[in-house]
Every structure is written in C-alpha cells, then in structure tokens.
Short mmCIF file of C-alpha atoms and ligand atoms in Angstrom, two decimals:
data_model
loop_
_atom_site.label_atom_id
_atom_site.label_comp_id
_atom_site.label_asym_id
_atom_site.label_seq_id
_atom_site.Cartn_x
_atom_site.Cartn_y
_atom_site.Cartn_z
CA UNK A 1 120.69 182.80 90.98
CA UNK A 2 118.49 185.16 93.33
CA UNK A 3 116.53 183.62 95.71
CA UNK A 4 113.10 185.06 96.02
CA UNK A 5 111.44 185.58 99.26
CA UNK A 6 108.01 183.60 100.27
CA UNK A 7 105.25 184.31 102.55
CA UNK A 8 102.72 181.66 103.06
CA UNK A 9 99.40 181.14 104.53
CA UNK A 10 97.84 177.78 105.95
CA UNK A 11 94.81 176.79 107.23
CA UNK A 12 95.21 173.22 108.50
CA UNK A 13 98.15 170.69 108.33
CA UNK A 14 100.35 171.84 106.34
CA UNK A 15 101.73 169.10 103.88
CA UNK A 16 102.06 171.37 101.11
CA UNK A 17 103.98 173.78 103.15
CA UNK A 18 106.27 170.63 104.01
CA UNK A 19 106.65 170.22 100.88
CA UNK A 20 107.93 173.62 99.75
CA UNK A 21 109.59 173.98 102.96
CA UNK A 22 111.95 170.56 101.57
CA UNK A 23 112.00 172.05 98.41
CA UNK A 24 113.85 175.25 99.51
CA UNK A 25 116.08 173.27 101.99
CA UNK A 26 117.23 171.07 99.53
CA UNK A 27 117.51 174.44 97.45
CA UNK A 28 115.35 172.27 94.70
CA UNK A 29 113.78 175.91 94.33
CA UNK A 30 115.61 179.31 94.83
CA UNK A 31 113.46 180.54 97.54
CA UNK A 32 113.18 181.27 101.27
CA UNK A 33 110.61 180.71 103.38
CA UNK A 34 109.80 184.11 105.21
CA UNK A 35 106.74 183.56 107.06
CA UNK A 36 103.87 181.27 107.74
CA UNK A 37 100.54 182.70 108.81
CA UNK A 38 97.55 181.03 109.08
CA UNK A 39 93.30 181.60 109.92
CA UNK A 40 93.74 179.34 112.54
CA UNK A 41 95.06 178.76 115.82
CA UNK A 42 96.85 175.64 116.58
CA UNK A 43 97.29 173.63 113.59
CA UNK A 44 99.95 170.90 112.57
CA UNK A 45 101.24 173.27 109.79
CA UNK A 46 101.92 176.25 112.02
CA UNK A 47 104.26 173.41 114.20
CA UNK A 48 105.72 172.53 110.66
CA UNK A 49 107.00 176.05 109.91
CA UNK A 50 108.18 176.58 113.72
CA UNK A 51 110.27 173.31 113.66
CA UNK A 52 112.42 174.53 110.24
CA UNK A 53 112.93 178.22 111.76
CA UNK A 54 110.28 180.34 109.81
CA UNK A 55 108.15 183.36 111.73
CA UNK A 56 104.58 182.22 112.23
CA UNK A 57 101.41 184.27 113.07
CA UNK A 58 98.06 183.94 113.57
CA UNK A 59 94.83 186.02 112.16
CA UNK A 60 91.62 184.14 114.15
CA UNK A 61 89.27 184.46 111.58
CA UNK A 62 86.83 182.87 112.73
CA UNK A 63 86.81 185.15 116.31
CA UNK A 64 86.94 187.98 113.84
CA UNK A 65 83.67 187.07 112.01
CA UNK A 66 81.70 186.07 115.00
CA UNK A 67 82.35 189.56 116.61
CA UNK A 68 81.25 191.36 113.94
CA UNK A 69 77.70 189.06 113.86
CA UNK A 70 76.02 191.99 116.38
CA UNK A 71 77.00 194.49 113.44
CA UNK A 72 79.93 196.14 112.84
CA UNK A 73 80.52 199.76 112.96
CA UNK A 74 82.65 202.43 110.68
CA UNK A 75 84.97 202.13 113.42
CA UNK A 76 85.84 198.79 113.15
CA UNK A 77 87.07 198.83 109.44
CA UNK A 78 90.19 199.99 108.06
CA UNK A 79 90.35 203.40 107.35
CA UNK A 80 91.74 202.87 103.74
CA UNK A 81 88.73 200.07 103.08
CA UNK A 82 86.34 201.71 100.49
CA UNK A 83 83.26 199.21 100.42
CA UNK A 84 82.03 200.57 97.06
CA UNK A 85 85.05 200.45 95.36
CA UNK A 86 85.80 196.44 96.61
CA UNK A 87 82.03 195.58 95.66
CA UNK A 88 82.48 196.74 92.23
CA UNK A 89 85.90 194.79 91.79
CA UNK A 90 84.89 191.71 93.51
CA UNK A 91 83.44 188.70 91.49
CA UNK A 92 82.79 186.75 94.12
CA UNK A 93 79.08 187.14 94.25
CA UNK A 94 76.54 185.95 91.40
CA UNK A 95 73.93 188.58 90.74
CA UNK A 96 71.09 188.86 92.76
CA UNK A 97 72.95 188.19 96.31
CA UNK A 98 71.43 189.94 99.01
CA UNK A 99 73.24 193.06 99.47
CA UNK A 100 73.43 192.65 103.60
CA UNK A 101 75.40 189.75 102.66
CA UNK A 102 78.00 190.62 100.02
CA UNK A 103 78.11 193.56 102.60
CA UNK A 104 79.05 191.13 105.46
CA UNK A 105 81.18 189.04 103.82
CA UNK A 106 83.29 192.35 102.04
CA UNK A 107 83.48 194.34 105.59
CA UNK A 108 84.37 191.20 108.18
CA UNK A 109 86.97 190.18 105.21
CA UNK A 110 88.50 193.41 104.99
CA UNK A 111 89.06 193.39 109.15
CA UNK A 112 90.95 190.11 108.81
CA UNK A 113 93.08 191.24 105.87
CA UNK A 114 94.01 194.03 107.09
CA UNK A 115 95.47 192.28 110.19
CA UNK A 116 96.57 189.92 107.76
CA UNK A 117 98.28 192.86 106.02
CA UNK A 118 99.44 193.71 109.28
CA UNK A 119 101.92 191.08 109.71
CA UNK A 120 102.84 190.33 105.90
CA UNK A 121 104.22 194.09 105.11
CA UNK A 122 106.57 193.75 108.14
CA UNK A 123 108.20 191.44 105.67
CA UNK A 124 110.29 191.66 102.46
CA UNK A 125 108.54 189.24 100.56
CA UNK A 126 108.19 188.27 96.74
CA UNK A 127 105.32 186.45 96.15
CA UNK A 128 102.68 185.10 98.60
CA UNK A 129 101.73 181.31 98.41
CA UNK A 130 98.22 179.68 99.59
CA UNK A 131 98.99 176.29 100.46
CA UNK A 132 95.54 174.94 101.69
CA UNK A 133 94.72 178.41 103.11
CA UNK A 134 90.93 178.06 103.05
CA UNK A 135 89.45 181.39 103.16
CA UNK A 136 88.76 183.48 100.05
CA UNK A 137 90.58 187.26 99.45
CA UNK A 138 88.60 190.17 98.32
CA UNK A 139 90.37 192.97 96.39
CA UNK A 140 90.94 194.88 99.44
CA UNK A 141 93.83 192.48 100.27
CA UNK A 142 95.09 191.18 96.89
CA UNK A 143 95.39 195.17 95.61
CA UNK A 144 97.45 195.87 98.51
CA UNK A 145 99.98 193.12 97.10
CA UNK A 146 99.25 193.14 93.71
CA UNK A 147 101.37 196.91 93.94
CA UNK A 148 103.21 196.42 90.66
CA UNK A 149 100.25 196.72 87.36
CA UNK A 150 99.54 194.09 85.80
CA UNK A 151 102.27 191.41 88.02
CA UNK A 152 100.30 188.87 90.03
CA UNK A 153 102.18 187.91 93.77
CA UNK A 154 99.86 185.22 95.16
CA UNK A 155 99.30 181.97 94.05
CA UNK A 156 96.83 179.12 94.89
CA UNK A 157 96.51 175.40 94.88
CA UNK A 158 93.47 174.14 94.26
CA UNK A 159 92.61 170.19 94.41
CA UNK A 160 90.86 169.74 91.19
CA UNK A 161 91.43 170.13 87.07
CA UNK A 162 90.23 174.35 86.96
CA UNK A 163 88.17 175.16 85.61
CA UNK A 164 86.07 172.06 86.86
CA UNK A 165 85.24 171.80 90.56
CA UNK A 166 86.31 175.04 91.93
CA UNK A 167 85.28 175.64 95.33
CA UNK A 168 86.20 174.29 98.64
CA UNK A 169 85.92 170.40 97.71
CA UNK A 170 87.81 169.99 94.93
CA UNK A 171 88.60 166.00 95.38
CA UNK A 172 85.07 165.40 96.79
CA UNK A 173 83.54 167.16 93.96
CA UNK A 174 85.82 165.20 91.26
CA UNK A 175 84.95 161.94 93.11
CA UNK A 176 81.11 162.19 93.34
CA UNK A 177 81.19 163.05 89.70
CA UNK A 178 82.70 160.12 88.49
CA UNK A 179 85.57 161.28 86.97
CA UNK A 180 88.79 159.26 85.50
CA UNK A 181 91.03 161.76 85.78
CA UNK A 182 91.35 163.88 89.03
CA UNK A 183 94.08 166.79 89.43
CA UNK A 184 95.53 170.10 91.30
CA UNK A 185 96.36 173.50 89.51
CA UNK A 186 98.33 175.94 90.81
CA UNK A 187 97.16 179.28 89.35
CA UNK A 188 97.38 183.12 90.54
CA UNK A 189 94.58 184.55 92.78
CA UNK A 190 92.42 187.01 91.28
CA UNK A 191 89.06 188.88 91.86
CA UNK A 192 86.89 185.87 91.29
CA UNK A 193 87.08 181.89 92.81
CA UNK A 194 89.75 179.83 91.99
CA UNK A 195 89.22 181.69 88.17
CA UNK A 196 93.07 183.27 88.31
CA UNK A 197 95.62 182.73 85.58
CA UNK A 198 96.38 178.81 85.49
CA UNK A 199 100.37 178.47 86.29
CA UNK A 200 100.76 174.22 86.25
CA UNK A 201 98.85 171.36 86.45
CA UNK A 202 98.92 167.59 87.08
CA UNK A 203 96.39 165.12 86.49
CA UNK A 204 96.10 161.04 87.77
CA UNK A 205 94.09 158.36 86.99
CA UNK A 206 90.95 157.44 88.86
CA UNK A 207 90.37 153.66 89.11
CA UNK A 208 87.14 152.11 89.73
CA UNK A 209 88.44 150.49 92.95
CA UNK A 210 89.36 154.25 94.24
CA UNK A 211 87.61 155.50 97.58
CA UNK A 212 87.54 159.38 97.96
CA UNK A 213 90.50 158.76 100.53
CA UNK A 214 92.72 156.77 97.46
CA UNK A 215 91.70 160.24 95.18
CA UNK A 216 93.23 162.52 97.87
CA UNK A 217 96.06 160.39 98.58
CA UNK A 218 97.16 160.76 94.97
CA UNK A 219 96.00 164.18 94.29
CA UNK A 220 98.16 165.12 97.36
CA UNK A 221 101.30 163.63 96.10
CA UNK A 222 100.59 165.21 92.42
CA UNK A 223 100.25 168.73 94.50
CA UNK A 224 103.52 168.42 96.44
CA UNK A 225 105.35 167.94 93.19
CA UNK A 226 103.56 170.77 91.34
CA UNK A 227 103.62 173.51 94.15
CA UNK A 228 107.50 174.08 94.29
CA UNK A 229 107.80 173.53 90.53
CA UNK A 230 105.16 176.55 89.72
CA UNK A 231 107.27 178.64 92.85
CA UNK A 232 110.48 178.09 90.94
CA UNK A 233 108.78 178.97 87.31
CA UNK A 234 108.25 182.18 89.15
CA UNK A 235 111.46 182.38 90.43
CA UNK A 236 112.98 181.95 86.84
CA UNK A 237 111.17 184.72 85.42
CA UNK A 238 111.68 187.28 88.28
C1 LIG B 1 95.15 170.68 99.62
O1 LIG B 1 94.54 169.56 99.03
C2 LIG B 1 94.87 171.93 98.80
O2 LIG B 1 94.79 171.70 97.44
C3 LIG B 1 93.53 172.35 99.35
O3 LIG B 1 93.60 172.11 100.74
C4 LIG B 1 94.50 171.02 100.97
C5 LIG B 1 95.51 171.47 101.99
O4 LIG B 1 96.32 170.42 102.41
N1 LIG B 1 93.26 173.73 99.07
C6 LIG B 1 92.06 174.21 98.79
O5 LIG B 1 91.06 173.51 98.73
C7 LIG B 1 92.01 175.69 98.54
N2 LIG B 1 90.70 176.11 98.19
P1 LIG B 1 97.64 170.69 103.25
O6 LIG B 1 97.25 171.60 104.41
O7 LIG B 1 98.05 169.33 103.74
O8 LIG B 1 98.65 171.34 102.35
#
C-alpha cells in the first residue's frame, strides 16, 4: 500500500507526535513523517521529531505578533493576502467584534502562515496534522492547502467530545462541568473553531474520585490511540 506523506505542527511536548511518530515506525499506519514545525522555540516535541530523523522548523509566533503591536504596514503582509476576502471567509469572530481586532488578529496571522507556508511547500506532503498545535488558522493558510475542491488536508485533535468544549481547554472545560464522560475528536480544520468535519472519537469515564490531572491522563491515552487510527482512515481512502 502507498504510504502517504505527513507534515505536522506542535506547540509544546509533543506526546501525540510520539505517538504517530511509533505508529509509522512500527508501520501500524502507512505514513511518513516529513516534517515537524512548531510556534515555538525550544520545546520537548521539536527534540522528539529530531531524535527519530524528521526536518524540524520553527515559526516564533509569538515574536511575530509582538512586532506587529506598533502597527503593521502593507509592507509587511504577503503580497497574495487579500484582507477582505479572508474576513468574509473566516468564522472565527462572533458579530459585533471590533473591527481593529478581527483586523489584527487576520493580518499578524497571515505573516506567520505565510512563513509557515514557507517551509511546508518545500515539502511533498499529503495531509497536514495538528497535534497540540495551539494557534488557530485563518483561510489564508488552510486555502493555500486545501488546493484540491472540496478535499480537506489538515486535521486536528481536540481534547474534548465536539461539539462540547471547543476552545483551548478542552479537559479543563469537561472537568469544571461535571461531566461523566470526557473525550478527544480528531476532525478536519475548517473556517470556524474546532467546528470541522468530525473524523473519530473516543470517550472515558469520569469517576468522582478524578482530579483534572486523572481526566488528562486518560484523555491523553484515548488521543494517542485515536490520532494514528484517523491518519490511517485517511490513508485508506487516498
Ligand atoms: C493534547 O491534549 C491536544 O488534544 C491538545 O493539546 C494537547 C497536546 O499535547 N490540543 C488542543 O487543545 C488543540 N486546540 P501533546 O503536545 O502532548 O500532544
């Protein structure tokens, strides 16, 4: 069977990435690992990728956005970025949000992506996996992999039962709820948050004893079984 190539961006330590990293070792999935890139400098999941052989590079974001806080000029964004066009596409703002800030938000995004795109189209690559990447994509970025109508190419975990708790605390948000039943689901990325086609779940039981700590510990195992199983459903169907 053909192996499909995978890019993959991080934010933090990486256990997910360990886990598909096994996976395609152990050639429990038909897929190689072509890059890691990641928001941020220096974390345990950037080592992880270096230590099994895979290309790894680095888009600060967070340098990126605090430049651009004394304004940012025409100059400064790509010249293929057209801010009315990725406004009207986006669905990442409620109506009502103050313009300047959708504004901010679309135009120091597009800077990053764009170095982001920078490195990933050096690559032949298949589909694009987030695996605890933490910052959201605007339609700048996913339309410039997205090239083939109506075939998504990047998929998400997020650490909760979608469409409950999206967001960026899916466990803590599950927790301080009170549920019984916690979860991950992987699902494609589209204009909106964490609101992409659903592609697997898995769910666990919440005991009454459970800390927040016992509800990631057991939502982390679920997600290290479900990531390379949703990669290889992709794989089949390529
Ligand atoms: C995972 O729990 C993943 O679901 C979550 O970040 C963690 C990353 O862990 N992702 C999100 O919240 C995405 N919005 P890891 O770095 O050990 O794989």
């Amino acid at each position: 069977m053909k192996k499909i190539n995978v890019g993959t961006l991080i934010s933090g330590g990486g256990t997910n990435l360990q886990a598909i990293i096994d996976a395609a070792q152990s050639n429990r999935i038909s897929a190689d690992i072509v890059f890691t890139g990641s928001d941020n400098p220096g974390v345990k999941g950037l080592e992880r990728a270096q230590h099994a052989g895979i290309d790894t590079f680095v888009v600060d974001y967070s340098k990126i956005i605090k430049s651009c806080k004394n304004g940012i000029k025409e100059d400064d964004l790509p010249t293929d970025f057209n801010f009315e066009e990725i406004k009207a596409k986006q669905k990442l703002f409620k109506a009502g949000t103050p313009s300047g800030q959708v504004a901010f938000f679309l135009k120091t995004r597009a800077i990053a992506e764009k170095k982001l795109l920078g490195h990933i189209l050096e690559y032949d690559m298949d589909l694009l996996v987030l695996a605890g990447f933490m910052r959201v994509l605007t339609p700048y970025f996913i339309d410039r992999i997205n090239t083939l109508s109506g075939r998504h190419r990047i998929m998400n975990i997020h650490p909760a039962l979608l469409p409950s708790f999206p967001g960026t605390d899916g466990y803590g948000d599950t927790f301080r709820y009170g549920c019984k039943i916690g979860g991950c689901t992987v699902h494609y990325i589209d204009y909106g948050e964490d609101t992409g086609p659903i592609i697997g779940q898995k769910a666990f039981e919440i005991e009454d004893k459970d800390t927040l700590e016992d509800v990631k510990r057991k939502g982390l195992a679920k997600e290290w079984e479900l990531y390379p199983q949703c990669i290889q459903k992709f794989a089949d169907s390529f």
